[in-house]
Short mmCIF file of C-alpha atoms and ligand atoms in Angstrom, two decimals:
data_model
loop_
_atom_site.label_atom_id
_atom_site.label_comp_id
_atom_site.label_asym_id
_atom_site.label_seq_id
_atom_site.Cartn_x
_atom_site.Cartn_y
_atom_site.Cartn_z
CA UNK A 23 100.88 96.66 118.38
CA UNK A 24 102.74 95.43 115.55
CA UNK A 25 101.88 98.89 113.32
CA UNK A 26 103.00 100.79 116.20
CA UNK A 27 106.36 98.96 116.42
CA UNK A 28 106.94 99.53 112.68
CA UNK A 29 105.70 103.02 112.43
CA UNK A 30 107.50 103.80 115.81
CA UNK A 31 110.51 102.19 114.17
CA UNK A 32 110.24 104.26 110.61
CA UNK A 33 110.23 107.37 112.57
CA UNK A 34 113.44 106.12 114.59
CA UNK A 35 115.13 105.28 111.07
CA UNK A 36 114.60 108.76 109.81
CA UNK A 37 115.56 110.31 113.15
CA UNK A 38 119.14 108.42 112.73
CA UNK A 39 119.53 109.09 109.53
CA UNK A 40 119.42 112.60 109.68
CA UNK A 41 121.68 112.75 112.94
CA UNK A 42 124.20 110.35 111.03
CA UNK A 43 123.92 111.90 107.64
CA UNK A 44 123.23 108.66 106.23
CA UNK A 45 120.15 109.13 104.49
CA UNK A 46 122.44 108.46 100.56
CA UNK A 47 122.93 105.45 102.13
CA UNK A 48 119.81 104.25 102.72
CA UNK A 49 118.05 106.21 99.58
CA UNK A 50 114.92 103.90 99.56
CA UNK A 51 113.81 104.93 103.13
CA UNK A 52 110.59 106.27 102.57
CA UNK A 53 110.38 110.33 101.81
CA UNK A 54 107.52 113.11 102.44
CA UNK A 55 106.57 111.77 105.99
CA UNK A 56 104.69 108.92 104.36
CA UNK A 57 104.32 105.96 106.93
CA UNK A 58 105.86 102.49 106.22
CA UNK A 59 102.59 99.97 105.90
CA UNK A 60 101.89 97.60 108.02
CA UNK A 61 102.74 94.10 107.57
CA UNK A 62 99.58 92.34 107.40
CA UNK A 63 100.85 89.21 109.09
CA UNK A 64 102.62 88.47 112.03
CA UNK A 65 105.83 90.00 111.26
CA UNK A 66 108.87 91.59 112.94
CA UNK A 67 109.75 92.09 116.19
CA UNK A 68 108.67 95.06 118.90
CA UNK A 69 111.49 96.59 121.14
CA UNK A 70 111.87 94.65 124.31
CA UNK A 71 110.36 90.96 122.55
CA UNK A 72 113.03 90.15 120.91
CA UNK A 73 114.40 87.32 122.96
CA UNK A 74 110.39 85.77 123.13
CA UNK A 75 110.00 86.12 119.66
CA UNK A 76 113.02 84.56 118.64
CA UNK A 77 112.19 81.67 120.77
CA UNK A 78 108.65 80.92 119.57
CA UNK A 79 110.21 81.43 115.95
CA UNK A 80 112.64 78.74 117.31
CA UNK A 81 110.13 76.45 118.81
CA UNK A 82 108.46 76.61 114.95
CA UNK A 83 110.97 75.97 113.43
CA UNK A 84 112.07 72.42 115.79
CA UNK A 85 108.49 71.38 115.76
CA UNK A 86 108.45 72.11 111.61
CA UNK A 87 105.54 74.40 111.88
CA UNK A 88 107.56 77.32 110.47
CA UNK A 89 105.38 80.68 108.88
CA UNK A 90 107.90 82.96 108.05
CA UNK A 91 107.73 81.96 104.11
CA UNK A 92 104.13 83.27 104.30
CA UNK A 93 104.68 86.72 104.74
CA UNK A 94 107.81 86.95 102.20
CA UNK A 95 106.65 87.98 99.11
CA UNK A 96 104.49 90.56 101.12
CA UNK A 97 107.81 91.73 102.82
CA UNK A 98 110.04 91.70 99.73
CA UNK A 99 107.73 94.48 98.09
CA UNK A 100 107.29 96.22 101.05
CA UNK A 101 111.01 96.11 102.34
CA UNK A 102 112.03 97.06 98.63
CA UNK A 103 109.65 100.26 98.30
CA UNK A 104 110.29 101.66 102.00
CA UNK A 105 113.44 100.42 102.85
CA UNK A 106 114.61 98.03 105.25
CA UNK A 107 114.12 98.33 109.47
CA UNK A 108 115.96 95.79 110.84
CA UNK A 109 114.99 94.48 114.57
CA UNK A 110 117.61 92.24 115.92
CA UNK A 111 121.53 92.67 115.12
CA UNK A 112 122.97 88.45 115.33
CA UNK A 113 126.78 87.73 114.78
CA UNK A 114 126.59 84.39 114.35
CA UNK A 115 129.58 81.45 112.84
CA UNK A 116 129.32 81.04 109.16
CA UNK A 117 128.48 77.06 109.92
CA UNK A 118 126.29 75.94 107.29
CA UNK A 119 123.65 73.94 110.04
CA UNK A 120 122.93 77.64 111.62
CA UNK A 121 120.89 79.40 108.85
CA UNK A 122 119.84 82.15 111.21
CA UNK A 123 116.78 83.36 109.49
CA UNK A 124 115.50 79.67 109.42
CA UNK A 125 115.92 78.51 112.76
CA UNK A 126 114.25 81.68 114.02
CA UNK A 127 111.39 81.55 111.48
CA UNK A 128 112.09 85.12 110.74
CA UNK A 129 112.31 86.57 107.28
CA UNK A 130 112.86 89.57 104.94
CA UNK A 131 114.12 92.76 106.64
CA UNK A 132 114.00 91.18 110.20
CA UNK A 133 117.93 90.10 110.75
CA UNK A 134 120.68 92.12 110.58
CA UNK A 135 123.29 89.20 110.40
CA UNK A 136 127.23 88.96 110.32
CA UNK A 137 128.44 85.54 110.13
CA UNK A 138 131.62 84.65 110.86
CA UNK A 139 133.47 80.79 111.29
CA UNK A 140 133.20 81.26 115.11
CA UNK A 141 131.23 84.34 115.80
CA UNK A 142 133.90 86.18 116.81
CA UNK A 143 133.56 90.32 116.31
CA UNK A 144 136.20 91.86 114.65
CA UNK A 145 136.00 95.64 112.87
CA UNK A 146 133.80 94.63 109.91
CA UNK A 147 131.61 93.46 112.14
CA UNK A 148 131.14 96.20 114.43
CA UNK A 149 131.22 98.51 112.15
CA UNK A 150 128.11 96.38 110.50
CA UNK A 151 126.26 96.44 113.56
CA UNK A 152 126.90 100.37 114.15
CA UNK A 153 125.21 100.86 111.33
CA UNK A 154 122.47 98.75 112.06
CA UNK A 155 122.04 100.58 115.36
CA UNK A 156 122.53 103.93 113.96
CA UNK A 157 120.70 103.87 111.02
CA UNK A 158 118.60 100.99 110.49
CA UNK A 159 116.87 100.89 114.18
CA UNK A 160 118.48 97.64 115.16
CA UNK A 161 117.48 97.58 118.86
CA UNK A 162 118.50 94.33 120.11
CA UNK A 163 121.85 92.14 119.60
CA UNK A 164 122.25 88.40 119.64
CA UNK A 165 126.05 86.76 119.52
CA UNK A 166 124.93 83.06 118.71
CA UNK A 167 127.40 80.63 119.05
CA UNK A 168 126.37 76.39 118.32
CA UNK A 169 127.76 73.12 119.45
CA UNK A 170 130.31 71.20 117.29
CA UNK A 171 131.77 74.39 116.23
CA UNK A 172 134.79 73.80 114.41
CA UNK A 173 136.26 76.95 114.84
CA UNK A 174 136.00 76.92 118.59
CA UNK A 175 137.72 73.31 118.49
CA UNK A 176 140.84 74.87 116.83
CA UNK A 177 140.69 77.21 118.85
CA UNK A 178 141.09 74.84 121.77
CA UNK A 179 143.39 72.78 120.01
CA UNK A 180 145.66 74.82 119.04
CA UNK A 181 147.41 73.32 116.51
CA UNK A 182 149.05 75.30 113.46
CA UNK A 183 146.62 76.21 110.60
CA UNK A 184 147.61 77.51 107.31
CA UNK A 185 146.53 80.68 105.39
CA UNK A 186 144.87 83.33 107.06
CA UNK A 187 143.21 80.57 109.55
CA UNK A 188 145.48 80.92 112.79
CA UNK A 189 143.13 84.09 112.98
CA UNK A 190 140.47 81.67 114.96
CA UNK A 191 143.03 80.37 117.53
CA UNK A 192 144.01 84.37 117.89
CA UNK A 193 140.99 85.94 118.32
CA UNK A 194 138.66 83.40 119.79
CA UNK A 195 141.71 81.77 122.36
CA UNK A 196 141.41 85.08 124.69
CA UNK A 197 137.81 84.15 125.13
CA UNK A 198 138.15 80.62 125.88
CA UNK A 199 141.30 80.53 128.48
CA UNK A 200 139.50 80.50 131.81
CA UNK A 201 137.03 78.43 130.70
CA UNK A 202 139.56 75.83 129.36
CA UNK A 203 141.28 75.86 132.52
CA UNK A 204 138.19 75.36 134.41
CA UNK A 205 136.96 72.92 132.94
CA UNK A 206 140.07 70.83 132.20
CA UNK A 207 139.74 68.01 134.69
CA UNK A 208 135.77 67.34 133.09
CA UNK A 209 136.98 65.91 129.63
CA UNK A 210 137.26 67.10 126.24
CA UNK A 211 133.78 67.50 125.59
CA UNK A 212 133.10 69.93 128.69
CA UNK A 213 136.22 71.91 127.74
CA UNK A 214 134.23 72.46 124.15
CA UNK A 215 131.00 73.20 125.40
CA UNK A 216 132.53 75.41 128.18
CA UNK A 217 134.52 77.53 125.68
CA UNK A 218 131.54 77.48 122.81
CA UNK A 219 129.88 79.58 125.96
CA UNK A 220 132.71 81.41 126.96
CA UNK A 221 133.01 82.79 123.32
CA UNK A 222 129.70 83.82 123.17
CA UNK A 223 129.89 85.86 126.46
CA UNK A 224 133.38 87.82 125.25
CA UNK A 225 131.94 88.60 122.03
CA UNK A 226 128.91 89.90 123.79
CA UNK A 227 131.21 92.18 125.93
CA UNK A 228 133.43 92.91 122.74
CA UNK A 229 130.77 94.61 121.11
CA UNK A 230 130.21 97.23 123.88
CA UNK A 231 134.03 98.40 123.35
CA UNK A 232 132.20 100.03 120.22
CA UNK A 233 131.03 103.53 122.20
CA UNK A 234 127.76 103.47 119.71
CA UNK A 235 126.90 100.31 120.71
CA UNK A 236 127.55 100.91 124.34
CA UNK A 237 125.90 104.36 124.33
CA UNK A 238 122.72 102.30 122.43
CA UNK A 239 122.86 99.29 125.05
CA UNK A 240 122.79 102.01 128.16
CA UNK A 241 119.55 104.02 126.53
CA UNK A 242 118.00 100.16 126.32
CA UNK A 243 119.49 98.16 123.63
CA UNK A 244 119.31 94.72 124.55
CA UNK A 245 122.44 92.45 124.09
CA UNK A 246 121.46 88.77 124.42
CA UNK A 247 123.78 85.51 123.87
CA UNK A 248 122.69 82.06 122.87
CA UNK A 249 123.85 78.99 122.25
CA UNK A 250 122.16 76.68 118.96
CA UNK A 251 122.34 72.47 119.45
CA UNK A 252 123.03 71.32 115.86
CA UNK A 253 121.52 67.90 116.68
CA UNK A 254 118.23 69.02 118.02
CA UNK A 255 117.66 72.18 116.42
CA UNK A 256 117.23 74.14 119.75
CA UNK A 257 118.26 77.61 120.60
CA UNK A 258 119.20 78.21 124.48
CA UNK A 259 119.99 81.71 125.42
CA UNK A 260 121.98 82.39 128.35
CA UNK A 261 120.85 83.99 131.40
ZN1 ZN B 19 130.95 77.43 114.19
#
């Protein structure tokens, strides 16, 4: 199953490229027809199991039996020779307790990952994650937000920030407004977890306003949101 998924997945690549005139960008994809090898280990991630494979990744990774390091020398040669396929697109915040290839157990050439303090999209982003789609054969996307997150909390407090930081209260504060109000009479902490949530599902819906990344979601591009617990470790993906 797993060489079908990758060879199904080089022939996608080459597909896009060619449609998207990308192919200088991506001058290690592999040339003369000549299949990508498969791994020889339990790597990457099939169309359509992204969200179960992301979770067992995640259970391995709270229960410290993580395997991704295995297979990365293996996948650093083989991603360097034949270029890189991609499975899962994640905009995740830049917090330094949500290293996204660890808590997944995933490894080289499996993530396609923006992060950003408070996973909100912005151009750069979705202009990353067009590519992805377009080009690389990204075929599922994650927004991941986390507990604690700081950026969401000044977001919600509003206070002034210097530099360029007021950008968090502007574009994550649209996202979190109903869920603030609804939540207002529960206490601090359920405003905060409310609007960590929230976040995560306008971001989600933020990405489609990118036509590629609509058109990709209606011909079966997944677009999943979750939610990591910096205290336990856990991932929990909304319904
Ligand atoms: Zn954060």
């Amino acid at each position: 199953m797993i060489q079908n998924a990758r060879t199904s997945s080089t022939t996608r690549l080459l597909a896009a490229l060619a449609v998207a005139g990308l192919a200088a960008a991506c001058a290690t994809a592999p040339s003369g027809g000549t299949a990508t090898p498969a791994p020889a280990t339990d790597a990457g991630i099939a169309r359509g199991q992204a969200r179960a494979k992301l979770e067992a990744g995640n259970r391995r990774f709270v229960a410290g039996g993580m395997r991704a390091h295995a297979w990365q020398d293996e996948r650093v040669v083989q991603t360097g020779q034949f270029g890189q396929s991609p499975s899962v697109g994640i905009l995740s915040c830049a917090d330094s307790r949500v290293p996204v290839e660890i808590i997944f157990d995933q490894g080289v050439g499996d993530l396609f990952v923006v992060r950003m303090a408070g996973n909100f999209d912005t151009p750069g982003a979705t202009a990353t994650f067009e590519y992805g789609v377009a080009a690389l054969g990204v075929h599922t996307m994650l927004v991941l937000g986390h507990t604690k997150c700081g950026a969401v909390i000044a977001a919600v407090d509003g206070k002034d920030l210097p530099g360029s930081m007021p950008i968090f209260a502007r574009e994550i504060r649209p996202a979190i407004e109903a869920a603030m109000a609804a939540n207002k009479d529960k206490g601090a902490q359920a405003v905060i977890d409310a609007s960590i949530e929230a976040n995560v599902r306008f971001q989600m819906r933020k990405l489609e306003e990118s036509a590629i990344l609509r058109d990709a979601k209606a011909k079966g591009m997944q677009v999943l949101g979750a939610i990591y617990d910096v205290d336990t470790g856990k991932v929990r993906f909304l319904d």
